[in-house]
XYZ file of C-alpha atoms in Angstrom:
362
model
C 24.003 64.452 56.560
C 23.982 60.192 57.009
C 27.751 58.261 58.331
C 28.663 56.158 56.030
C 31.323 54.723 58.045
C 32.616 51.282 58.371
C 33.440 51.173 61.963
C 35.531 47.296 62.010
C 37.095 47.245 58.719
C 37.906 43.402 59.841
C 34.389 42.821 60.431
C 32.740 44.037 56.982
C 32.698 42.770 53.704
C 32.933 45.310 50.944
C 33.063 45.290 47.602
C 35.765 47.968 46.335
C 33.331 48.087 43.037
C 30.101 48.984 44.848
C 29.780 52.205 46.193
C 28.305 53.067 49.633
C 24.421 54.014 49.832
C 23.881 57.836 50.780
C 20.795 59.172 52.014
C 18.982 61.150 49.187
C 18.463 65.076 50.160
C 14.480 64.770 49.450
C 12.388 62.937 52.198
C 8.498 62.309 53.318
C 6.958 62.715 56.431
C 3.675 61.347 58.481
C 2.154 62.770 61.421
C 2.720 59.291 63.510
C 5.258 56.315 63.329
C 5.661 54.936 60.130
C 5.061 51.276 60.159
C 5.653 50.302 56.284
C 7.601 51.190 53.260
C 7.213 49.799 49.892
C 9.105 50.441 46.876
C 6.754 49.908 43.686
C 8.064 47.863 41.214
C 9.222 48.861 37.880
C 6.709 47.337 35.978
C 4.517 50.326 37.508
C 6.452 52.795 37.208
C 7.607 53.420 33.435
C 7.037 57.478 33.506
C 8.682 57.734 37.348
C 12.085 57.732 38.333
C 10.778 55.578 41.025
C 7.716 55.421 43.154
C 7.395 54.633 47.351
C 4.309 53.901 49.488
C 4.546 54.695 52.936
C 2.159 53.343 55.983
C 1.244 54.996 59.210
C -0.181 54.588 62.756
C -2.128 57.672 61.467
C -4.474 55.669 59.550
C -2.537 57.069 55.942
C -0.655 55.719 52.892
C 1.404 58.525 51.019
C 2.758 57.763 47.863
C 5.773 59.540 47.172
C 7.090 60.259 43.447
C 10.832 60.396 44.075
C 11.057 62.018 40.246
C 9.120 64.996 42.109
C 10.442 68.429 43.061
C 8.815 70.694 45.682
C 6.425 73.611 44.222
C 7.897 76.048 46.910
C 11.615 76.679 46.990
C 11.265 77.624 51.207
C 10.565 73.850 51.187
C 14.359 73.249 51.021
C 16.583 73.055 54.244
C 19.601 75.024 55.032
C 20.708 71.219 54.498
C 20.009 71.105 51.566
C 17.082 68.785 52.115
C 13.437 68.705 50.804
C 10.131 67.760 52.155
C 8.242 65.951 49.231
C 4.434 66.468 48.829
C 2.779 63.135 48.581
C 1.385 62.370 44.999
C -1.530 60.459 46.522
C -2.588 60.376 49.619
C -4.809 57.298 50.663
C -7.306 57.862 53.537
C -10.483 55.442 54.723
C -9.214 53.540 57.291
C -10.910 54.052 60.703
C -7.099 52.760 62.551
C -3.728 52.595 62.158
C -2.096 50.704 59.046
C 0.606 47.844 59.615
C 1.391 47.057 56.273
C 1.519 48.185 52.322
C 1.884 46.152 49.520
C 1.728 47.123 45.629
C 0.438 45.080 43.294
C 3.102 43.109 40.584
C 2.059 44.768 37.544
C -0.487 46.084 35.160
C -2.805 48.773 37.192
C -0.909 50.467 39.847
C -2.853 48.915 43.012
C -1.675 48.970 46.781
C -3.221 46.574 49.496
C -3.238 48.130 53.222
C -3.397 45.867 56.284
C -4.918 47.773 59.312
C -5.979 47.580 62.809
C -9.543 48.097 62.110
C -9.558 44.487 60.849
C -9.865 45.061 57.671
C -7.799 45.232 54.327
C -8.383 47.682 51.818
C -7.113 47.838 47.851
C -6.637 50.969 46.465
C -6.102 52.477 43.527
C -2.379 54.817 43.760
C -2.892 57.176 41.227
C -6.464 58.216 42.464
C -6.454 57.502 45.489
C -9.751 55.388 45.314
C -10.505 53.138 47.672
C -11.719 49.955 45.296
C -12.165 46.812 47.460
C -12.621 45.927 51.221
C -11.907 42.603 52.350
C -13.672 41.993 55.713
C -13.305 38.594 57.704
C -10.111 39.087 60.502
C -11.210 38.867 64.183
C -8.550 41.325 65.059
C -5.625 43.105 63.517
C -4.477 42.554 60.279
C -0.670 42.682 60.554
C 0.550 42.173 57.332
C -0.316 41.425 53.465
C 0.868 40.652 50.320
C -0.042 40.385 46.292
C 0.826 36.742 44.643
C 2.537 36.999 41.181
C -0.469 37.830 39.382
C -2.197 40.165 41.763
C -5.131 37.999 41.727
C -5.048 36.606 45.450
C -3.714 38.650 48.201
C -3.055 36.851 51.429
C -3.224 38.303 54.814
C -1.810 37.511 58.938
C -3.700 38.766 61.917
C -3.440 38.948 65.427
C -6.569 36.482 65.553
C -3.747 33.893 64.591
C -5.223 33.266 60.803
C -3.810 33.406 57.850
C -6.623 34.102 54.592
C -6.443 34.197 51.115
C -8.789 36.447 49.084
C -9.890 36.910 45.887
C -8.760 40.270 45.238
C -11.781 41.126 42.669
C -14.401 40.138 44.823
C -13.005 40.644 48.156
C -14.334 37.368 49.208
C -12.114 35.190 51.830
C -11.201 31.975 49.339
C -9.441 30.164 52.408
C -8.752 30.490 56.110
C -5.399 28.573 57.517
C -5.778 28.297 61.140
C -1.781 29.062 60.925
C -0.457 30.180 64.421
C -1.109 30.095 68.369
C 0.204 33.365 68.379
C -0.317 36.788 66.108
C 0.824 36.556 62.863
C 3.353 38.540 62.369
C 4.269 38.083 58.323
C 3.030 36.161 55.328
C 4.856 35.992 51.895
C 4.269 34.045 48.361
C 6.516 32.198 46.479
C 7.473 32.956 43.332
C 5.173 31.023 41.479
C 2.548 31.570 44.180
C 1.692 27.790 44.775
C 3.151 28.069 48.544
C 2.815 31.084 51.396
C 5.313 31.397 54.067
C 3.500 32.367 57.607
C 5.590 33.785 60.402
C 4.527 34.027 64.179
C 5.093 35.711 67.933
C 4.624 31.756 68.858
C 8.451 31.247 66.947
C 7.524 29.089 64.147
C 7.610 29.881 60.389
C 5.141 27.394 58.379
C 4.846 26.783 54.963
C 1.455 26.245 53.164
C 0.230 24.820 49.829
C -2.109 27.371 48.670
C -4.263 25.299 46.789
C -5.006 22.578 49.423
C -4.022 24.816 52.711
C -1.875 22.113 53.471
C 0.995 22.701 56.083
C 3.701 21.273 54.283
C 6.497 22.203 56.450
C 7.291 23.649 59.897
C 10.512 25.759 60.679
C 11.652 27.295 64.197
C 14.914 28.319 65.624
C 16.633 26.780 68.751
C 15.157 28.331 71.505
C 11.703 29.257 69.533
C 12.361 33.108 70.039
C 9.539 35.412 67.951
C 9.161 35.421 64.474
C 9.508 39.228 63.709
C 9.484 38.649 59.669
C 9.485 36.059 56.909
C 10.398 36.578 52.873
C 11.080 34.387 50.532
C 14.850 34.748 48.635
C 14.447 35.956 44.866
C 15.399 32.211 43.867
C 12.790 31.128 46.087
C 14.834 28.233 47.446
C 15.177 29.800 50.964
C 13.208 31.781 53.507
C 14.941 34.624 55.628
C 13.429 35.555 58.714
C 14.089 37.719 61.661
C 13.636 37.185 65.383
C 13.312 38.752 68.678
C 16.947 37.645 69.430
C 18.465 40.551 67.232
C 19.157 37.776 64.532
C 18.307 36.794 60.410
C 18.605 33.440 59.847
C 18.159 31.858 56.086
C 16.313 28.684 55.659
C 16.411 26.353 52.899
C 13.109 25.466 51.750
C 13.073 21.425 51.633
C 9.730 19.526 51.336
C 11.133 16.555 53.724
C 13.399 16.361 56.400
C 14.339 18.469 59.071
C 15.362 22.490 57.850
C 18.751 23.091 59.378
C 19.710 27.327 59.012
C 22.060 27.649 56.583
C 23.239 31.389 57.712
C 22.848 33.296 60.696
C 23.009 37.451 60.516
C 23.837 39.181 63.629
C 26.216 42.289 64.214
C 26.315 44.397 67.632
C 24.563 47.358 64.837
C 21.640 45.328 64.449
C 18.962 45.163 67.387
C 15.559 43.912 67.513
C 14.428 42.608 70.650
C 10.433 44.083 70.962
C 9.400 45.453 67.241
C 8.660 43.542 64.142
C 11.170 44.777 61.966
C 11.336 43.990 57.956
C 14.206 42.814 56.233
C 14.596 42.489 52.426
C 17.019 41.221 50.004
C 19.356 44.018 47.729
C 19.865 42.019 44.499
C 19.145 44.699 42.129
C 22.551 44.795 40.679
C 23.542 41.222 41.740
C 27.238 41.429 40.256
C 27.729 45.010 42.328
C 26.118 43.926 45.702
C 24.228 40.786 47.157
C 23.114 42.170 50.162
C 20.505 41.885 53.000
C 18.872 45.170 54.627
C 16.698 45.603 57.653
C 16.367 48.269 60.211
C 17.262 48.605 63.863
C 16.221 49.701 67.329
C 18.994 51.652 67.381
C 17.522 53.810 64.523
C 20.028 52.495 62.197
C 19.777 50.688 58.761
C 22.186 47.612 58.677
C 23.072 45.758 55.226
C 24.655 42.512 55.453
C 26.708 40.575 52.735
C 24.466 37.453 51.955
C 27.356 35.023 51.371
C 29.764 36.165 54.247
C 27.060 37.355 56.923
C 29.684 40.070 57.740
C 28.121 43.721 57.743
C 28.330 45.546 54.647
C 27.305 49.301 55.766
C 25.614 50.835 58.354
C 23.224 53.818 57.450
C 23.007 56.143 60.602
C 23.017 59.441 61.821
C 19.542 60.283 59.902
C 16.437 58.084 61.819
C 16.125 59.637 65.467
C 13.732 56.299 66.234
C 13.421 52.864 65.787
C 13.423 51.736 62.140
C 10.820 49.459 61.682
C 10.310 49.524 57.689
C 12.856 48.626 54.978
C 12.623 48.101 51.391
C 14.516 47.896 48.336
C 13.736 48.393 44.790
C 13.696 45.573 42.005
C 15.668 47.523 39.404
C 17.103 49.878 40.529
C 20.112 50.311 43.570
C 17.644 52.391 45.955
C 16.492 51.322 49.422
C 13.580 53.029 51.443
C 13.527 53.364 55.046
C 10.938 54.430 57.533
C 11.176 55.901 61.594
C 8.863 55.600 64.734
C 7.027 58.206 66.383
C 10.200 60.579 67.358
C 11.351 60.314 63.626
C 7.934 59.670 61.248
C 10.453 60.325 58.059
C 10.271 58.277 55.392
C 14.259 58.234 54.008
C 15.765 57.188 50.489
C 19.243 55.706 49.978
C 21.460 55.313 46.648
C 24.731 54.829 45.748
C 26.401 58.361 44.204
C 26.054 56.659 40.582
C 22.169 56.214 41.136
C 21.576 59.163 42.852
C 22.375 61.243 39.468
C 20.392 58.948 37.584
C 17.623 59.755 39.830
C 18.349 63.498 39.459
C 18.917 63.323 35.830
C 15.172 61.883 35.459
C 13.833 64.541 37.765
C 15.375 67.230 35.653
C 14.006 65.310 32.309
């Protein structure tokens, strides 16, 4: 069972109205390390408690329905946990998959970025591959849809960022973005800009229409950037770097950007791998946090405002946690472990866990 300890209360910032996250009894599994997890937007899950896509070095994506129950009661372990059967398995890439992302509405599509130098668009219900995107010259490491899901952005070890027409699969723009592999890309709220991050230590903001670099940001010492994402209000970017820190940067077109907040703790180690971080703001009156994985095998939540550790989720994953995600409407988290673990885990406060249980029964 997960330890929900708060080791140093003086260094923690805990809202008494926000009950702690706990590990849920169901979990998913892959044959190799899990590189990416993403919970489907609520717009796509009208008939499900929640859906999660996980991508792995085994070359597959699995879709997990958190409302499903195992057909065989023998799958439930003595601990009370049970292994989920994937609702759909997406197969077709010839090498490992680095990232999976959901479309933002309408049909339940996912896109994948792979070491086979391609991206693919999939129907998450049928498992059919619909479009293949070819053009990168090296591993494709990251991808994301814009708001209307008519454009897909990707970043690659070939040091470029590409924009793709989702329907045709054609590349509409190539940005010579960085001097080292591109580790992360993200659209802003209205899709007018893309932020990219790289092992060259730079974070760059790009105009989608013109391809112009609007701004370049970097931290002192120029640490490699492992992940970047826009804040929900679009006014900041959150960047994780290989000095075991996350930094929140305000987005201003003119002038030099000054880091607004830095998040570090003894529980959060990141010096080798590209570890994801996400905003946890589905219930902003109860909790406003950032969640990230760690090379220690823990999942760490920071309070956005105070920068203190809100909660540490540990004693579940047995290896580095690269992949985390947070649901847009529910207080629900997903996480995935590397090769010695290979599990997808789900976390929720007690009241949200009961809601998911009720939806499964119905």
